[in-house]
């Protein structure tokens, strides 16, 4: 039995902790905040409740496997997991609207044909079929196995497996280099283009630079469905935390780790802000790159290697509304921006800085769960509005009250067409910016990491789960295989597998 220190109580770190405890290790989790969950938080006020992190779960099999492997009670026995249908609704810039059914390829084709025009569904379905090639090629190396240091292996992952349509003519090329090229060449309609690019933007990816393999994101959602936890997605974090406690994982909250203790080139414990050093045989860190560089510089390789860019963050507005939720309202609706170019320039830091960079109307995701546990009674509604934005400090000071308030008005304007009489129904609203995310999670700029993608020369890979510092492993959204609830859970599986089975571990199959 080894003593294992886990830094952070985010989803990936807790997933690793539960698996390590089941394997017989003594696990202690050190969390700087007062609670678990990392970015999967909760805000409550006056009988209303809101998720401060992800609003839906995709690839629920990741957490089903975690609960099967760590206890008797299944995921569904531990929380109320329900499939969302329709999976999403979309309101495009020209006013066209469409509701896409959950996990139904034929239903999506019909819906797009009816809303966009004959043939639209087939073009979208053809793209999703090509994205399946990406899924089949990358599922195991990117989602089930740890990242190897072998140069040939990494070079292979740097190539995009998306099977682009072949051009006619003497000089033929295949595999469009970026997602925007896929949309332009294969979808041939601005509404379908917006639909595809919105999946990338939701994960903080720029469709103009993201590899064509990013088409796998709508493939995963459409194939495996969208799921919600009754009472809010915070319930998933609570369930994982309880599973850890049931496996005798010890949690120490309000405990900031300021350094990973080292001896003879190996991690041997953690040094805390109160001056205490707790010994450990191995350490798992679920932290951002900036925090890792501060607490374990030896784990980050050569000092000259540049830090990875800070990804975009999330701007969220919580709405407490009087009046009942409209019958038949979609759980999730994406209201698309009228000028995607202006939005991408604002999010990814081109041109103007500060308030001038926020003069666009953003793409806004509107979450309206039909859930009595998140509202005081049937005469009220809890609604969450979210937009992907530039991180704190990269051209935008999100701590500036006027900047945050001004952008909140743009978000409200975007949602008003979907929520008639919004401002008259509004009891109060609260805003969360990337600056708030940075304070809550420690992630630089409040950036939210994207899932790993093949292609782009390997730029869209994350840090491996092993590090140059022997005995130190990484888990969570900033480690392989990247951000998102499911991917963070996978990273915890990989870190635990490497510790329990050694460097030759290659997944569960």
Short mmCIF file of C-alpha atoms in Angstrom, two decimals:
data_model
loop_
_atom_site.label_atom_id
_atom_site.label_comp_id
_atom_site.label_asym_id
_atom_site.label_seq_id
_atom_site.Cartn_x
_atom_site.Cartn_y
_atom_site.Cartn_z
CA UNK A 1 0.00 0.00 0.00
CA UNK A 2 1.45 3.34 -1.08
CA UNK A 3 0.73 6.77 0.33
CA UNK A 4 -0.55 8.97 -2.48
CA UNK A 5 -1.11 12.72 -2.30
CA UNK A 6 -3.59 14.21 -4.77
CA UNK A 7 -3.42 17.95 -5.41
CA UNK A 8 -6.85 19.39 -6.16
CA UNK A 9 -10.37 18.01 -5.82
CA UNK A 10 -11.48 18.54 -9.42
CA UNK A 11 -13.24 15.81 -11.37
CA UNK A 12 -10.12 14.23 -12.88
CA UNK A 13 -8.25 14.26 -9.57
CA UNK A 14 -11.18 12.72 -7.69
CA UNK A 15 -11.61 10.06 -10.38
CA UNK A 16 -7.97 9.12 -9.91
CA UNK A 17 -8.31 9.17 -6.11
CA UNK A 18 -11.29 6.78 -6.10
CA UNK A 19 -9.56 4.28 -8.39
CA UNK A 20 -6.32 4.42 -6.42
CA UNK A 21 -8.14 3.86 -3.13
CA UNK A 22 -9.92 0.79 -4.55
CA UNK A 23 -6.50 -0.54 -5.57
CA UNK A 24 -5.50 -0.48 -1.92
CA UNK A 25 -3.56 2.77 -1.67
CA UNK A 26 -3.91 5.35 1.11
CA UNK A 27 -5.03 8.52 -0.66
CA UNK A 28 -5.21 12.08 0.66
CA UNK A 29 -6.63 14.93 -1.43
CA UNK A 30 -5.42 18.47 -0.76
CA UNK A 31 -7.74 21.21 -2.05
CA UNK A 32 -7.06 24.95 -1.72
CA UNK A 33 -10.79 25.79 -1.85
CA UNK A 34 -13.43 24.98 0.72
CA UNK A 35 -15.16 22.32 -1.36
CA UNK A 36 -14.71 19.69 -4.06
CA UNK A 37 -15.58 19.72 -7.74
CA UNK A 38 -13.18 22.28 -9.22
CA UNK A 39 -15.02 24.00 -12.06
CA UNK A 40 -18.18 21.96 -11.43
CA UNK A 41 -19.64 24.38 -8.91
CA UNK A 42 -23.03 25.55 -7.74
CA UNK A 43 -24.54 28.94 -6.93
CA UNK A 44 -27.72 29.22 -4.85
CA UNK A 45 -29.86 32.20 -3.90
CA UNK A 46 -33.49 32.67 -2.84
CA UNK A 47 -34.45 29.11 -3.71
CA UNK A 48 -32.79 29.21 -7.14
CA UNK A 49 -29.81 26.98 -7.98
CA UNK A 50 -27.37 27.21 -10.90
CA UNK A 51 -24.41 25.20 -12.17
CA UNK A 52 -21.30 27.37 -12.43
CA UNK A 53 -19.58 24.86 -14.70
CA UNK A 54 -20.71 22.39 -17.37
CA UNK A 55 -24.46 22.17 -17.88
CA UNK A 56 -24.58 18.77 -19.58
CA UNK A 57 -22.65 15.49 -19.67
CA UNK A 58 -21.58 13.74 -22.87
CA UNK A 59 -20.00 10.27 -22.95
CA UNK A 60 -21.61 9.19 -19.64
CA UNK A 61 -19.91 5.80 -20.06
CA UNK A 62 -16.79 7.34 -18.51
CA UNK A 63 -18.52 7.84 -15.16
CA UNK A 64 -20.53 4.64 -15.43
CA UNK A 65 -17.21 2.81 -15.65
CA UNK A 66 -15.82 4.78 -12.69
CA UNK A 67 -18.77 3.78 -10.50
CA UNK A 68 -18.70 0.14 -11.63
CA UNK A 69 -14.98 -0.12 -10.86
CA UNK A 70 -15.14 1.62 -7.46
CA UNK A 71 -18.27 0.31 -5.72
CA UNK A 72 -21.56 -1.60 -5.78
CA UNK A 73 -23.86 1.29 -6.60
CA UNK A 74 -23.99 2.24 -10.28
CA UNK A 75 -23.93 5.80 -11.56
CA UNK A 76 -27.71 5.76 -12.08
CA UNK A 77 -28.20 4.45 -8.53
CA UNK A 78 -26.07 7.30 -7.19
CA UNK A 79 -27.78 10.23 -8.92
CA UNK A 80 -30.68 11.10 -11.20
CA UNK A 81 -29.20 10.95 -14.71
CA UNK A 82 -31.66 11.82 -17.47
CA UNK A 83 -31.30 12.08 -21.24
CA UNK A 84 -32.10 15.51 -22.67
CA UNK A 85 -34.45 15.59 -25.66
CA UNK A 86 -34.13 17.52 -27.86
CA UNK A 87 -30.39 17.46 -27.40
CA UNK A 88 -30.24 21.10 -28.45
CA UNK A 89 -32.18 23.77 -30.28
CA UNK A 90 -30.54 26.40 -32.46
CA UNK A 91 -31.60 29.89 -33.47
CA UNK A 92 -29.50 31.11 -36.39
CA UNK A 93 -28.67 34.68 -37.33
CA UNK A 94 -31.35 34.80 -40.04
CA UNK A 95 -34.06 33.70 -37.59
CA UNK A 96 -34.17 30.06 -38.70
CA UNK A 97 -34.67 27.71 -35.75
CA UNK A 98 -34.31 23.97 -35.43
CA UNK A 99 -34.53 21.41 -32.63
CA UNK A 100 -32.17 18.43 -32.93
CA UNK A 101 -33.33 15.18 -31.27
CA UNK A 102 -31.04 13.36 -28.89
CA UNK A 103 -28.93 10.50 -30.27
CA UNK A 104 -31.06 10.07 -33.40
CA UNK A 105 -29.17 10.35 -36.68
CA UNK A 106 -32.33 10.02 -38.78
CA UNK A 107 -34.17 12.52 -36.60
CA UNK A 108 -31.42 15.09 -37.04
CA UNK A 109 -31.51 14.64 -40.82
CA UNK A 110 -35.28 15.22 -40.88
CA UNK A 111 -35.07 18.26 -38.60
CA UNK A 112 -32.36 19.93 -40.70
CA UNK A 113 -34.15 19.20 -43.96
CA UNK A 114 -37.33 20.80 -42.62
CA UNK A 115 -35.61 23.85 -41.13
CA UNK A 116 -32.74 24.56 -43.53
CA UNK A 117 -33.92 22.95 -46.76
CA UNK A 118 -33.90 19.67 -48.66
CA UNK A 119 -30.46 18.08 -48.68
CA UNK A 120 -29.19 19.92 -45.61
CA UNK A 121 -29.68 16.88 -43.38
CA UNK A 122 -27.82 14.62 -45.78
CA UNK A 123 -24.86 17.01 -46.01
CA UNK A 124 -24.69 17.18 -42.23
CA UNK A 125 -25.04 13.40 -41.93
CA UNK A 126 -22.25 12.85 -44.45
CA UNK A 127 -19.96 15.08 -42.39
CA UNK A 128 -20.84 13.21 -39.19
CA UNK A 129 -20.11 9.92 -40.97
CA UNK A 130 -16.66 11.21 -41.90
CA UNK A 131 -16.17 12.32 -38.30
CA UNK A 132 -16.77 8.72 -37.28
CA UNK A 133 -13.53 7.88 -39.09
CA UNK A 134 -11.80 10.35 -36.74
CA UNK A 135 -13.47 8.70 -33.74
CA UNK A 136 -12.42 5.22 -34.80
CA UNK A 137 -8.84 6.35 -35.47
CA UNK A 138 -8.34 8.37 -32.30
CA UNK A 139 -10.61 6.85 -29.63
CA UNK A 140 -8.01 4.47 -28.29
CA UNK A 141 -4.79 6.53 -28.55
CA UNK A 142 -6.41 9.77 -27.40
CA UNK A 143 -9.15 8.70 -24.97
CA UNK A 144 -8.17 5.32 -23.58
CA UNK A 145 -4.37 5.27 -23.47
CA UNK A 146 -1.78 7.54 -21.85
CA UNK A 147 0.19 9.79 -24.16
CA UNK A 148 3.50 8.19 -25.15
CA UNK A 149 6.77 10.08 -25.53
CA UNK A 150 7.73 8.18 -28.69
CA UNK A 151 8.45 10.73 -31.47
CA UNK A 152 6.91 8.60 -34.24
CA UNK A 153 3.77 8.10 -32.15
CA UNK A 154 3.46 11.84 -31.50
CA UNK A 155 4.10 12.60 -35.16
CA UNK A 156 1.26 10.25 -36.10
CA UNK A 157 -1.12 12.07 -33.74
CA UNK A 158 -0.05 15.33 -35.35
CA UNK A 159 -1.65 14.21 -38.62
CA UNK A 160 -5.36 14.83 -39.09
CA UNK A 161 -7.34 11.63 -39.79
CA UNK A 162 -10.41 13.49 -41.06
CA UNK A 163 -11.21 12.06 -44.54
CA UNK A 164 -11.92 15.23 -46.48
CA UNK A 165 -13.74 15.17 -49.77
CA UNK A 166 -11.36 14.85 -52.69
CA UNK A 167 -11.15 17.81 -55.04
CA UNK A 168 -11.53 17.36 -58.76
CA UNK A 169 -8.93 18.44 -61.25
CA UNK A 170 -5.28 17.89 -61.89
CA UNK A 171 -4.11 19.04 -58.45
CA UNK A 172 -6.21 17.11 -55.95
CA UNK A 173 -6.02 17.49 -52.22
CA UNK A 174 -7.81 15.74 -49.44
CA UNK A 175 -8.31 16.38 -45.74
CA UNK A 176 -9.24 20.04 -45.23
CA UNK A 177 -6.67 21.55 -42.88
CA UNK A 178 -9.04 23.32 -40.50
CA UNK A 179 -12.64 23.02 -39.36
CA UNK A 180 -13.71 26.21 -41.13
CA UNK A 181 -12.58 24.68 -44.43
CA UNK A 182 -14.71 21.61 -43.72
CA UNK A 183 -17.75 23.82 -43.21
CA UNK A 184 -17.14 25.88 -46.34
CA UNK A 185 -16.48 22.93 -48.60
CA UNK A 186 -18.92 20.32 -47.32
CA UNK A 187 -21.91 22.06 -45.72
CA UNK A 188 -22.52 24.90 -48.19
CA UNK A 189 -24.99 26.77 -45.98
CA UNK A 190 -24.20 29.48 -43.39
CA UNK A 191 -26.59 27.93 -40.89
CA UNK A 192 -24.96 24.51 -41.08
CA UNK A 193 -21.59 26.24 -40.89
CA UNK A 194 -22.70 28.01 -37.72
CA UNK A 195 -23.94 24.70 -36.30
CA UNK A 196 -20.59 23.00 -36.87
CA UNK A 197 -18.46 25.90 -35.71
CA UNK A 198 -20.55 26.39 -32.56
CA UNK A 199 -19.40 22.98 -31.30
CA UNK A 200 -15.78 24.11 -31.56
CA UNK A 201 -16.45 27.50 -30.01
CA UNK A 202 -18.29 25.91 -27.07
CA UNK A 203 -15.02 24.16 -26.19
CA UNK A 204 -12.96 27.32 -26.67
CA UNK A 205 -11.61 26.28 -30.08
CA UNK A 206 -11.23 28.67 -33.00
CA UNK A 207 -12.76 26.97 -36.07
CA UNK A 208 -10.34 28.91 -38.27
CA UNK A 209 -7.37 27.14 -36.67
CA UNK A 210 -8.85 23.98 -35.12
CA UNK A 211 -8.03 20.87 -37.16
CA UNK A 212 -10.68 19.21 -39.28
CA UNK A 213 -10.70 16.40 -36.71
CA UNK A 214 -12.71 18.74 -34.45
CA UNK A 215 -15.72 17.43 -36.39
CA UNK A 216 -15.54 14.58 -33.89
CA UNK A 217 -17.09 16.88 -31.26
CA UNK A 218 -20.59 16.97 -32.80
CA UNK A 219 -20.16 13.27 -33.67
CA UNK A 220 -19.68 12.37 -30.00
CA UNK A 221 -22.63 14.47 -28.89
CA UNK A 222 -24.94 13.17 -31.59
CA UNK A 223 -23.89 9.53 -31.13
CA UNK A 224 -23.72 9.21 -27.35
CA UNK A 225 -26.32 11.78 -26.38
CA UNK A 226 -26.62 14.66 -23.93
CA UNK A 227 -27.36 13.97 -20.27
CA UNK A 228 -28.39 16.05 -17.26
CA UNK A 229 -28.31 15.35 -13.53
CA UNK A 230 -31.49 16.18 -11.63
CA UNK A 231 -30.77 19.02 -9.27
CA UNK A 232 -27.92 20.23 -11.49
CA UNK A 233 -24.62 18.90 -12.76
CA UNK A 234 -23.03 19.69 -9.41
CA UNK A 235 -24.70 16.45 -8.36
CA UNK A 236 -22.14 14.51 -10.41
CA UNK A 237 -19.29 16.12 -8.49
CA UNK A 238 -21.08 15.35 -5.21
CA UNK A 239 -21.55 11.71 -6.22
CA UNK A 240 -17.87 11.27 -7.16
CA UNK A 241 -16.84 12.93 -3.90
CA UNK A 242 -19.09 10.58 -1.92
CA UNK A 243 -17.68 7.59 -3.78
CA UNK A 244 -14.17 8.73 -2.81
CA UNK A 245 -15.21 9.07 0.83
CA UNK A 246 -16.81 5.62 0.75
CA UNK A 247 -13.45 4.26 -0.42
CA UNK A 248 -11.76 6.01 2.54
CA UNK A 249 -10.13 8.82 0.58
CA UNK A 250 -9.23 11.63 2.98
CA UNK A 251 -10.00 15.21 1.92
CA UNK A 252 -8.21 18.22 3.37
CA UNK A 253 -9.91 21.46 2.31
CA UNK A 254 -8.42 24.92 2.66
CA UNK A 255 -5.02 23.29 2.11
CA UNK A 256 -2.99 25.06 -0.56
CA UNK A 257 -0.05 23.10 -1.92
CA UNK A 258 2.85 25.47 -2.58
CA UNK A 259 5.40 22.89 -3.72
CA UNK A 260 5.84 19.24 -4.54
CA UNK A 261 8.52 17.91 -2.21
CA UNK A 262 11.40 16.26 -4.09
CA UNK A 263 14.28 13.98 -3.10
CA UNK A 264 16.84 12.46 -5.44
CA UNK A 265 14.80 13.48 -8.49
CA UNK A 266 11.55 11.99 -7.23
CA UNK A 267 8.31 13.42 -5.80
CA UNK A 268 8.10 12.48 -2.13
CA UNK A 269 5.23 14.57 -0.81
CA UNK A 270 3.62 18.01 -0.74
CA UNK A 271 4.54 21.25 0.99
CA UNK A 272 1.57 23.27 2.24
CA UNK A 273 1.07 26.99 2.68
CA UNK A 274 0.94 26.57 6.47
CA UNK A 275 4.55 25.31 6.42
CA UNK A 276 3.70 21.65 6.85
CA UNK A 277 5.17 18.94 4.62
CA UNK A 278 3.19 15.72 4.18
CA UNK A 279 5.15 12.77 2.90
CA UNK A 280 3.88 10.57 0.08
CA UNK A 281 5.22 7.82 -2.13
CA UNK A 282 3.60 9.35 -5.21
CA UNK A 283 1.76 12.54 -6.10
CA UNK A 284 -1.10 13.20 -8.54
CA UNK A 285 -1.58 16.85 -9.53
CA UNK A 286 -4.87 18.09 -10.96
CA UNK A 287 -3.72 21.66 -11.59
CA UNK A 288 -3.33 24.16 -14.42
CA UNK A 289 0.01 24.57 -16.28
CA UNK A 290 0.85 27.79 -14.45
CA UNK A 291 0.29 26.22 -11.04
CA UNK A 292 2.34 23.18 -12.05
CA UNK A 293 5.24 25.39 -13.12
CA UNK A 294 5.12 27.10 -9.75
CA UNK A 295 4.87 24.06 -7.49
CA UNK A 296 6.91 21.55 -9.53
CA UNK A 297 9.19 23.23 -12.08
CA UNK A 298 11.13 19.98 -12.53
CA UNK A 299 7.96 18.41 -13.93
CA UNK A 300 7.71 20.94 -16.76
CA UNK A 301 10.81 20.04 -18.75
CA UNK A 302 13.31 22.60 -20.07
CA UNK A 303 12.89 26.09 -18.61
CA UNK A 304 13.09 27.61 -22.08
CA UNK A 305 9.94 25.79 -23.24
CA UNK A 306 7.16 28.39 -23.56
CA UNK A 307 4.04 28.07 -21.46
CA UNK A 308 0.96 26.95 -23.41
CA UNK A 309 -1.44 29.76 -24.36
CA UNK A 310 -4.28 30.46 -21.96
CA UNK A 311 -7.51 29.12 -23.49
CA UNK A 312 -10.72 31.17 -23.65
CA UNK A 313 -13.01 31.31 -20.65
CA UNK A 314 -16.74 31.38 -19.95
CA UNK A 315 -18.96 34.37 -19.27
CA UNK A 316 -22.12 33.28 -17.47
CA UNK A 317 -25.27 35.11 -16.43
CA UNK A 318 -27.64 33.46 -13.95
CA UNK A 319 -31.27 34.58 -14.27
CA UNK A 320 -33.93 34.33 -11.57
CA UNK A 321 -37.21 34.77 -13.44
CA UNK A 322 -40.79 35.16 -12.31
CA UNK A 323 -43.27 33.13 -14.30
CA UNK A 324 -43.34 29.43 -15.16
CA UNK A 325 -41.04 27.77 -17.65
CA UNK A 326 -42.69 27.67 -21.08
CA UNK A 327 -44.18 24.29 -21.93
CA UNK A 328 -42.05 22.45 -24.46
CA UNK A 329 -39.02 24.73 -24.05
CA UNK A 330 -35.75 23.07 -25.00
CA UNK A 331 -33.32 22.33 -22.20
CA UNK A 332 -30.50 23.85 -24.25
CA UNK A 333 -30.78 26.43 -27.02
CA UNK A 334 -27.85 27.99 -28.86
CA UNK A 335 -28.57 31.53 -30.08
CA UNK A 336 -25.98 32.13 -32.79
CA UNK A 337 -24.08 35.39 -33.21
CA UNK A 338 -25.05 37.61 -36.17
CA UNK A 339 -21.37 38.22 -37.00
CA UNK A 340 -19.22 35.15 -36.34
CA UNK A 341 -16.07 36.89 -37.62
CA UNK A 342 -16.42 39.71 -35.10
CA UNK A 343 -17.07 37.18 -32.34
CA UNK A 344 -14.02 35.09 -33.16
CA UNK A 345 -11.85 38.21 -33.30
CA UNK A 346 -13.10 39.22 -29.85
CA UNK A 347 -12.69 35.78 -28.28
CA UNK A 348 -9.27 35.02 -29.72
CA UNK A 349 -7.68 38.42 -29.18
CA UNK A 350 -7.45 40.01 -32.60
CA UNK A 351 -7.57 43.76 -33.14
CA UNK A 352 -9.10 45.86 -30.37
CA UNK A 353 -8.49 45.25 -26.67
CA UNK A 354 -10.45 46.02 -23.53
CA UNK A 355 -14.12 47.06 -23.82
CA UNK A 356 -13.66 47.73 -27.55
CA UNK A 357 -13.02 44.01 -28.05
CA UNK A 358 -16.48 43.21 -26.64
CA UNK A 359 -18.66 45.20 -29.01
CA UNK A 360 -19.93 42.10 -30.78
CA UNK A 361 -23.06 40.16 -29.86
CA UNK A 362 -21.90 36.69 -28.77
CA UNK A 363 -23.19 33.21 -29.43
CA UNK A 364 -25.15 32.42 -26.26
CA UNK A 365 -26.13 29.02 -24.90
CA UNK A 366 -29.41 29.20 -22.98
CA UNK A 367 -30.00 26.44 -20.43
CA UNK A 368 -33.60 26.03 -19.19
CA UNK A 369 -33.74 22.73 -17.24
CA UNK A 370 -37.21 21.41 -16.47
CA UNK A 371 -36.12 20.66 -12.93
CA UNK A 372 -38.16 21.57 -9.82
CA UNK A 373 -35.06 21.18 -7.65
CA UNK A 374 -33.43 24.33 -9.08
CA UNK A 375 -36.33 26.80 -8.64
CA UNK A 376 -38.35 27.88 -5.61
CA UNK A 377 -41.70 26.80 -7.11
CA UNK A 378 -43.55 26.28 -10.38
CA UNK A 379 -44.16 30.00 -10.68
CA UNK A 380 -40.46 30.74 -11.27
CA UNK A 381 -37.71 29.69 -13.63
CA UNK A 382 -33.91 29.39 -13.30
CA UNK A 383 -32.07 30.10 -16.55
CA UNK A 384 -28.33 30.11 -17.29
CA UNK A 385 -26.79 32.06 -20.18
CA UNK A 386 -23.22 31.25 -21.24
CA UNK A 387 -20.83 32.64 -23.86
CA UNK A 388 -17.23 31.73 -24.71
CA UNK A 389 -15.02 34.79 -24.23
CA UNK A 390 -11.41 35.90 -24.06
CA UNK A 391 -9.71 34.89 -20.80
CA UNK A 392 -9.12 37.36 -18.00
CA UNK A 393 -6.10 39.57 -18.64
CA UNK A 394 -5.67 38.78 -22.33
CA UNK A 395 -6.89 42.09 -23.64
CA UNK A 396 -9.90 42.15 -21.29
CA UNK A 397 -10.00 43.06 -17.60
CA UNK A 398 -13.01 41.07 -16.44
CA UNK A 399 -12.67 42.55 -12.95
CA UNK A 400 -13.74 45.91 -14.37
CA UNK A 401 -17.39 46.24 -13.31
CA UNK A 402 -18.40 48.38 -16.28
CA UNK A 403 -16.86 45.90 -18.73
CA UNK A 404 -18.63 42.92 -17.14
CA UNK A 405 -21.95 44.75 -16.87
CA UNK A 406 -21.79 45.95 -20.46
CA UNK A 407 -21.12 42.49 -21.82
CA UNK A 408 -23.89 41.05 -19.63
CA UNK A 409 -26.29 43.39 -21.43
CA UNK A 410 -25.16 41.97 -24.77
CA UNK A 411 -25.75 38.46 -23.50
CA UNK A 412 -29.22 39.43 -22.28
CA UNK A 413 -29.98 41.06 -25.64
CA UNK A 414 -29.05 37.82 -27.40
CA UNK A 415 -31.36 35.77 -25.17
CA UNK A 416 -34.32 38.16 -25.25
CA UNK A 417 -35.65 36.82 -28.54
CA UNK A 418 -35.81 33.34 -27.05
CA UNK A 419 -37.22 34.52 -23.70
CA UNK A 420 -39.95 37.08 -24.56
CA UNK A 421 -40.45 39.65 -21.83
CA UNK A 422 -37.15 38.63 -20.26
CA UNK A 423 -36.40 41.94 -18.59
CA UNK A 424 -39.94 42.23 -17.22
CA UNK A 425 -39.68 38.72 -15.76
CA UNK A 426 -36.24 39.32 -14.27
CA UNK A 427 -36.14 39.26 -10.46
CA UNK A 428 -32.35 39.46 -10.36
CA UNK A 429 -29.29 38.24 -12.20
CA UNK A 430 -25.72 37.43 -11.25
CA UNK A 431 -22.65 37.37 -13.46
CA UNK A 432 -19.64 35.06 -13.42
CA UNK A 433 -16.61 36.05 -15.51
CA UNK A 434 -13.28 34.37 -16.30
CA UNK A 435 -11.80 36.40 -13.44
CA UNK A 436 -14.22 34.65 -11.06
CA UNK A 437 -13.25 31.28 -12.56
CA UNK A 438 -9.58 32.06 -12.00
CA UNK A 439 -10.23 32.81 -8.33
CA UNK A 440 -12.39 29.72 -7.85
CA UNK A 441 -10.20 27.17 -9.65
CA UNK A 442 -6.72 28.69 -9.86
CA UNK A 443 -6.67 28.31 -13.68
CA UNK A 444 -4.77 31.18 -15.30
CA UNK A 445 -7.13 33.75 -16.78
CA UNK A 446 -10.09 31.55 -15.95
CA UNK A 447 -9.30 29.60 -19.12
CA UNK A 448 -11.25 26.40 -19.72
CA UNK A 449 -9.24 23.67 -21.51
CA UNK A 450 -10.55 21.92 -24.62
CA UNK A 451 -10.47 18.17 -25.30
CA UNK A 452 -7.45 16.82 -27.16
CA UNK A 453 -7.61 16.60 -30.94
CA UNK A 454 -5.46 14.87 -33.52
CA UNK A 455 -3.95 17.00 -36.26
CA UNK A 456 -2.50 20.49 -36.26
CA UNK A 457 1.00 19.07 -35.88
CA UNK A 458 0.22 18.01 -32.31
CA UNK A 459 -0.61 21.53 -31.07
CA UNK A 460 -3.99 20.33 -29.79
CA UNK A 461 -2.58 17.63 -27.51
CA UNK A 462 -2.31 18.17 -23.76
CA UNK A 463 0.46 17.46 -21.27
CA UNK A 464 1.09 13.74 -20.72
CA UNK A 465 -0.09 12.06 -17.51
CA UNK A 466 3.50 11.20 -16.60
CA UNK A 467 6.08 13.92 -15.98
CA UNK A 468 9.88 14.27 -16.05
CA UNK A 469 9.72 14.23 -12.24
CA UNK A 470 9.55 10.59 -11.20
CA UNK A 471 6.54 9.81 -8.99
CA UNK A 472 4.51 12.83 -10.14
CA UNK A 473 1.47 12.23 -12.35
CA UNK A 474 -1.08 14.60 -13.87
CA UNK A 475 -4.87 14.40 -14.08
CA UNK A 476 -7.68 16.80 -14.93
CA UNK A 477 -8.64 18.98 -17.85
CA UNK A 478 -5.17 20.44 -18.41
CA UNK A 479 -3.63 16.97 -18.77
CA UNK A 480 -4.16 14.31 -21.43
CA UNK A 481 -6.86 13.83 -22.77
CA UNK A 482 -7.98 17.39 -22.06
CA UNK A 483 -10.99 19.34 -20.88
CA UNK A 484 -14.67 18.55 -20.46
CA UNK A 485 -16.34 16.36 -17.85
CA UNK A 486 -15.81 13.08 -19.68
CA UNK A 487 -12.24 13.81 -20.72
CA UNK A 488 -11.29 14.88 -17.20
CA UNK A 489 -12.66 11.57 -15.90
CA UNK A 490 -10.57 9.73 -18.49
CA UNK A 491 -7.45 11.54 -17.35
CA UNK A 492 -8.06 10.30 -13.82
CA UNK A 493 -8.36 6.76 -15.17
CA UNK A 494 -5.03 7.12 -16.96
CA UNK A 495 -3.15 8.54 -13.98
CA UNK A 496 -4.47 5.79 -11.71
CA UNK A 497 -3.72 3.09 -14.28
CA UNK A 498 -0.12 4.21 -14.65
CA UNK A 499 0.39 4.18 -10.88
CA UNK A 500 -1.29 0.84 -10.26
CA UNK A 501 0.02 -1.07 -13.30
CA UNK A 502 3.18 0.82 -14.21
CA UNK A 503 4.42 2.62 -17.31
CA UNK A 504 3.33 -0.20 -19.63
CA UNK A 505 -0.37 0.28 -18.80
CA UNK A 506 -2.35 0.83 -21.99
CA UNK A 507 -5.94 1.08 -20.87
CA UNK A 508 -8.56 -1.38 -19.72
CA UNK A 509 -8.72 -3.45 -22.92
#
